[in-house]
PDB file of C-alpha atoms in Angstrom:
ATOM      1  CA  UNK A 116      27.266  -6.775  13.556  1.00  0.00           C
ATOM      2  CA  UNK A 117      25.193  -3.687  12.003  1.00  0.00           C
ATOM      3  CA  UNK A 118      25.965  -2.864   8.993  1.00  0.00           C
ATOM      4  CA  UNK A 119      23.889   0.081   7.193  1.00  0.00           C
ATOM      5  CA  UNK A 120      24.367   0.389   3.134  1.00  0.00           C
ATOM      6  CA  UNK A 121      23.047   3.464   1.560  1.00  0.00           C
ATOM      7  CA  UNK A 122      22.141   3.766  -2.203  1.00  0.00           C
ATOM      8  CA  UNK A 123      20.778   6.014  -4.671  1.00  0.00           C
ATOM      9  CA  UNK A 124      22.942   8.985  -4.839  1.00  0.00           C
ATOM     10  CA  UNK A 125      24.105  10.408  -8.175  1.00  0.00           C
ATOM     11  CA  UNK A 126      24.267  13.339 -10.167  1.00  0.00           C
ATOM     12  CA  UNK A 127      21.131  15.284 -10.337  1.00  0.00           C
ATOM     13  CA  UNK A 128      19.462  18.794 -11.910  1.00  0.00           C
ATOM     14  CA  UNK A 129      17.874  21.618  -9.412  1.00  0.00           C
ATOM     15  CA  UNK A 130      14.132  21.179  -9.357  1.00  0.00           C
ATOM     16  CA  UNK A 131      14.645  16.895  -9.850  1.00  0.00           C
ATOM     17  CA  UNK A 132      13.800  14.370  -7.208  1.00  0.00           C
ATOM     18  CA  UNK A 133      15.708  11.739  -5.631  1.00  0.00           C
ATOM     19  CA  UNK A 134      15.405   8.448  -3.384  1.00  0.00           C
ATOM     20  CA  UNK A 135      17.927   7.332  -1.353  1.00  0.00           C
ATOM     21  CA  UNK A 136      18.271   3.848   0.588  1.00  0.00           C
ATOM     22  CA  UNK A 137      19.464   2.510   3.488  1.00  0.00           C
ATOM     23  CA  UNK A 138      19.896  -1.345   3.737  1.00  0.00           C
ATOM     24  CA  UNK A 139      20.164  -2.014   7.940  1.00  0.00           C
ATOM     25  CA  UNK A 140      21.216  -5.557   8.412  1.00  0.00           C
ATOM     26  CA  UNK A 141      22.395  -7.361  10.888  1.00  0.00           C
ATOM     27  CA  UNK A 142      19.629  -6.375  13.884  1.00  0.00           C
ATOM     28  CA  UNK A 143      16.296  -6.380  15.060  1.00  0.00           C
ATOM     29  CA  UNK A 144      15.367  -2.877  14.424  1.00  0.00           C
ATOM     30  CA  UNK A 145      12.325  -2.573  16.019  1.00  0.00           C
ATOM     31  CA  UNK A 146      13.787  -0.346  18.767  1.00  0.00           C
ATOM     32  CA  UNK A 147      16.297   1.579  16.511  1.00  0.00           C
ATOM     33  CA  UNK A 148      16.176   4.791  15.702  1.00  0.00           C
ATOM     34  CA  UNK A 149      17.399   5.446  12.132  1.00  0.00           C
ATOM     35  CA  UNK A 150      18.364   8.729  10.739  1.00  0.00           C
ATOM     36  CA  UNK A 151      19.996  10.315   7.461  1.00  0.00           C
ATOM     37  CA  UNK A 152      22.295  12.979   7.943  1.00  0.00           C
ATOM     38  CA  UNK A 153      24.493  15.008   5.282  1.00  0.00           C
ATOM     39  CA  UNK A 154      27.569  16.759   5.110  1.00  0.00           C
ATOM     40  CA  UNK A 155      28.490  19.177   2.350  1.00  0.00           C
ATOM     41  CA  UNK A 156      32.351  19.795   1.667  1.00  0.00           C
ATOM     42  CA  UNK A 157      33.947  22.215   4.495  1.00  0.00           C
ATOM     43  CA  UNK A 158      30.703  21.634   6.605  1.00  0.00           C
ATOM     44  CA  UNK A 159      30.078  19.807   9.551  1.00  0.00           C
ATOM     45  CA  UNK A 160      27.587  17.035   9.053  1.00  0.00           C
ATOM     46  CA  UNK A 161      24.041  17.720   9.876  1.00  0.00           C
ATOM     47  CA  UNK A 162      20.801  15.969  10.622  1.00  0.00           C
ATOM     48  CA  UNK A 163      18.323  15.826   7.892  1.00  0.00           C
ATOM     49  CA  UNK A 164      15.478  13.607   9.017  1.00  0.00           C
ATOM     50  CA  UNK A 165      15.083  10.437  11.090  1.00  0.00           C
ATOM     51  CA  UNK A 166      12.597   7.506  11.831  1.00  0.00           C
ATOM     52  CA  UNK A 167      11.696   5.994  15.325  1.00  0.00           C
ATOM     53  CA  UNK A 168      11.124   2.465  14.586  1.00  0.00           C
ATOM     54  CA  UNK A 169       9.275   1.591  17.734  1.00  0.00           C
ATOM     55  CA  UNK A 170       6.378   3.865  17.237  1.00  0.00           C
ATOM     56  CA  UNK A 171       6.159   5.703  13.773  1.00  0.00           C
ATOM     57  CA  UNK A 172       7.033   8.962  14.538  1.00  0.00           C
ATOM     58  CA  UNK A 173       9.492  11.150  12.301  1.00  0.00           C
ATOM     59  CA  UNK A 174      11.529  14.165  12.699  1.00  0.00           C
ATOM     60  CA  UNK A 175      12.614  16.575  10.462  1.00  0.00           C
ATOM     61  CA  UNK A 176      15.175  19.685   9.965  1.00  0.00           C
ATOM     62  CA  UNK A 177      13.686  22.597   9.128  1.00  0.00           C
ATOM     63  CA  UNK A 178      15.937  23.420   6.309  1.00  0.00           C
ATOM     64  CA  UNK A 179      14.468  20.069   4.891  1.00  0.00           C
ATOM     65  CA  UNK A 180      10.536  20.132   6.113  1.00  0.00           C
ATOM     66  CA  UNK A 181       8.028  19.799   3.039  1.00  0.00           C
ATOM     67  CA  UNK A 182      10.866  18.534   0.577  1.00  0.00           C
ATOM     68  CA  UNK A 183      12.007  15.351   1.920  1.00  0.00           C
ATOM     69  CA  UNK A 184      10.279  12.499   3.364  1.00  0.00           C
ATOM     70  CA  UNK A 185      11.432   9.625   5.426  1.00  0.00           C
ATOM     71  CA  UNK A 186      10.186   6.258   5.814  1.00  0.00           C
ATOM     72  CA  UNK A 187      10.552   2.646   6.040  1.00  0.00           C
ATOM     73  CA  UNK A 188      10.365  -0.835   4.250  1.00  0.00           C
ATOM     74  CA  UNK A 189       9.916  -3.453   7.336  1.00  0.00           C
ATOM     75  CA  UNK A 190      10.038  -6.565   5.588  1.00  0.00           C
ATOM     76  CA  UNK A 191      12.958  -5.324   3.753  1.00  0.00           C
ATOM     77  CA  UNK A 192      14.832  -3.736   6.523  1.00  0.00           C
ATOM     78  CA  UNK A 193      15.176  -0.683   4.770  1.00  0.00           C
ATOM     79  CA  UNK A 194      14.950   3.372   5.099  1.00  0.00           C
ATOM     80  CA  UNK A 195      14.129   5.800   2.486  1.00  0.00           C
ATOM     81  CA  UNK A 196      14.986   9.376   2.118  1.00  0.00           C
ATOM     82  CA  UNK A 197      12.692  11.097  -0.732  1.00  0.00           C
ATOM     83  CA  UNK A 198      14.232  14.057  -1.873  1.00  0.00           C
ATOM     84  CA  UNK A 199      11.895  16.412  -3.983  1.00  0.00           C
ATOM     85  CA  UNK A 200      12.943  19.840  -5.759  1.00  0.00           C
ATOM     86  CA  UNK A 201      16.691  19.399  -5.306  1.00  0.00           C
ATOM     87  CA  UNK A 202      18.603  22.369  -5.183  1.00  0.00           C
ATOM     88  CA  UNK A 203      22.118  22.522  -5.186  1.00  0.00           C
ATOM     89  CA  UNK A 204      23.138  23.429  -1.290  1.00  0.00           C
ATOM     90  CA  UNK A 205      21.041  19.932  -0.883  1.00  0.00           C
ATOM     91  CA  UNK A 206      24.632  18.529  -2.598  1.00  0.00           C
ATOM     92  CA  UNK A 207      26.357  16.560  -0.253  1.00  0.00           C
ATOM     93  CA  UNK A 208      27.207  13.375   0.868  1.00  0.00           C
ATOM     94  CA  UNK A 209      24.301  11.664   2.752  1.00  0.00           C
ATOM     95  CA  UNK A 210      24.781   9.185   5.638  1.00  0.00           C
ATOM     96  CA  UNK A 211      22.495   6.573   6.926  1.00  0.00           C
ATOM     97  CA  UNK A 212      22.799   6.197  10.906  1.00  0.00           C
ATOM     98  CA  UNK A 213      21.254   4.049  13.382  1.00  0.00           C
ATOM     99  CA  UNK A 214      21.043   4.442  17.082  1.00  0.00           C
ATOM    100  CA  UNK A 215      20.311   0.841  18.714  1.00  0.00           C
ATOM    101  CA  UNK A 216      18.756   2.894  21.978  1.00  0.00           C
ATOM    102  CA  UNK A 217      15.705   4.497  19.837  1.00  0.00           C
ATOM    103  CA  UNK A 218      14.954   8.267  19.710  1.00  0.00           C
ATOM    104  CA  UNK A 219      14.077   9.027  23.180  1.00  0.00           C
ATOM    105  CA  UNK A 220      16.534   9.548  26.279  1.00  0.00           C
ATOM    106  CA  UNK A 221      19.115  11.407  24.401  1.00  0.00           C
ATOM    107  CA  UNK A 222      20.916  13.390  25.391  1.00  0.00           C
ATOM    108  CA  UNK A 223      19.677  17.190  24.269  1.00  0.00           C
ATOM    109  CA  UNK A 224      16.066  17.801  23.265  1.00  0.00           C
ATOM    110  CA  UNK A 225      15.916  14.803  20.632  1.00  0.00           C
ATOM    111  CA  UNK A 226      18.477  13.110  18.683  1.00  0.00           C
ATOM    112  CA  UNK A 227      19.979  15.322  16.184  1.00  0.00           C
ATOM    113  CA  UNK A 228      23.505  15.228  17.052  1.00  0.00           C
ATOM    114  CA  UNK A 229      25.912  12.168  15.050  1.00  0.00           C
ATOM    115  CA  UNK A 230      27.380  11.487  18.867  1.00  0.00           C
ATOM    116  CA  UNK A 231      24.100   9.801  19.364  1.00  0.00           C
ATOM    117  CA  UNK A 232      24.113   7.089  16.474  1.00  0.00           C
ATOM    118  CA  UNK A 233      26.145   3.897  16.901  1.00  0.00           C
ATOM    119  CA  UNK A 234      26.404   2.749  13.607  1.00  0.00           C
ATOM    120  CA  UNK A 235      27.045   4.555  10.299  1.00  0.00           C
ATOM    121  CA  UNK A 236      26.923   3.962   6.597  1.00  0.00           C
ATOM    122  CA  UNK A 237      29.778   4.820   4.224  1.00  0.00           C
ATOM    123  CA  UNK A 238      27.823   7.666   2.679  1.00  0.00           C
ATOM    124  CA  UNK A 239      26.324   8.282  -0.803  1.00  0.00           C
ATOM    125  CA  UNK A 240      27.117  11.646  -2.974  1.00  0.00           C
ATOM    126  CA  UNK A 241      24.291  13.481  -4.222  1.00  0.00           C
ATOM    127  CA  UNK A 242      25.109  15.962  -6.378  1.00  0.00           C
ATOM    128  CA  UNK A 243      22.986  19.412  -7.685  1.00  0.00           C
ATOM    129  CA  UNK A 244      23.824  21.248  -9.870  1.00  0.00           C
ATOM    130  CA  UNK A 245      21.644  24.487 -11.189  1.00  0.00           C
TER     131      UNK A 245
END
């Protein structure tokens, strides 16, 4: 069974940075796409970044590009989301996702919708404020 636990959240100042974790057990991940997404209060959640485990390759929002950085701990199973000069519409909680099919063949023009992930993590809160 997959289980995805996400760490690092907290209470942060505009302009700090942040790393958040995502322990994947359970899996070979080799073929997985993994992904963070976020949802801020009265918001629908949205894709933030994600990983393609097979072959390297990351993917980006544009509301995120140059500020936050995914990537990957192998021997540790584990994802990272580095989150530089926070500001506070970045507040929200973040969720670790994995998709056991890997990020090609979805359905739309990549993977950036939460129908396409399997599994999700319970969430971490990161919190700005200005």
């Amino acid at each position: 069974q997959v289980q995805l636990v996400e760490s690092g959240g907290g209470l942060v100042q505009a302009g700090d940075s942040l790393r958040l974790s995502c322990a994947a057990s359970g899996s070979t991940f080799s073929s997985y796409a993994m992904a963070w997404f976020r949802q801020a209060p009265g918001k629908k959640r949205e894709f933030v970044a994600a990983f393609s485990w097979s072959d390297g390759y990351t993917y980006y929002a544009d509301s995120v590009k140059g500020r936050f950085t995914i990537s990957r701990d192998s021997a540790k199973n584990t994802v990272y989301l580095q989150i530089y000069s926070l500001k506070p519409e970045d507040t929200a909680v973040y969720y670790c996702a994995a998709r056991a099919a890997g990020w090609y063949y979805c359905s739309g023009y990549g993977c950036y919708e939460p129908f396409e992930y399997n599994y999700w993590g319970q969430g971490t809160q990161v919190t700005v404020s200005s």
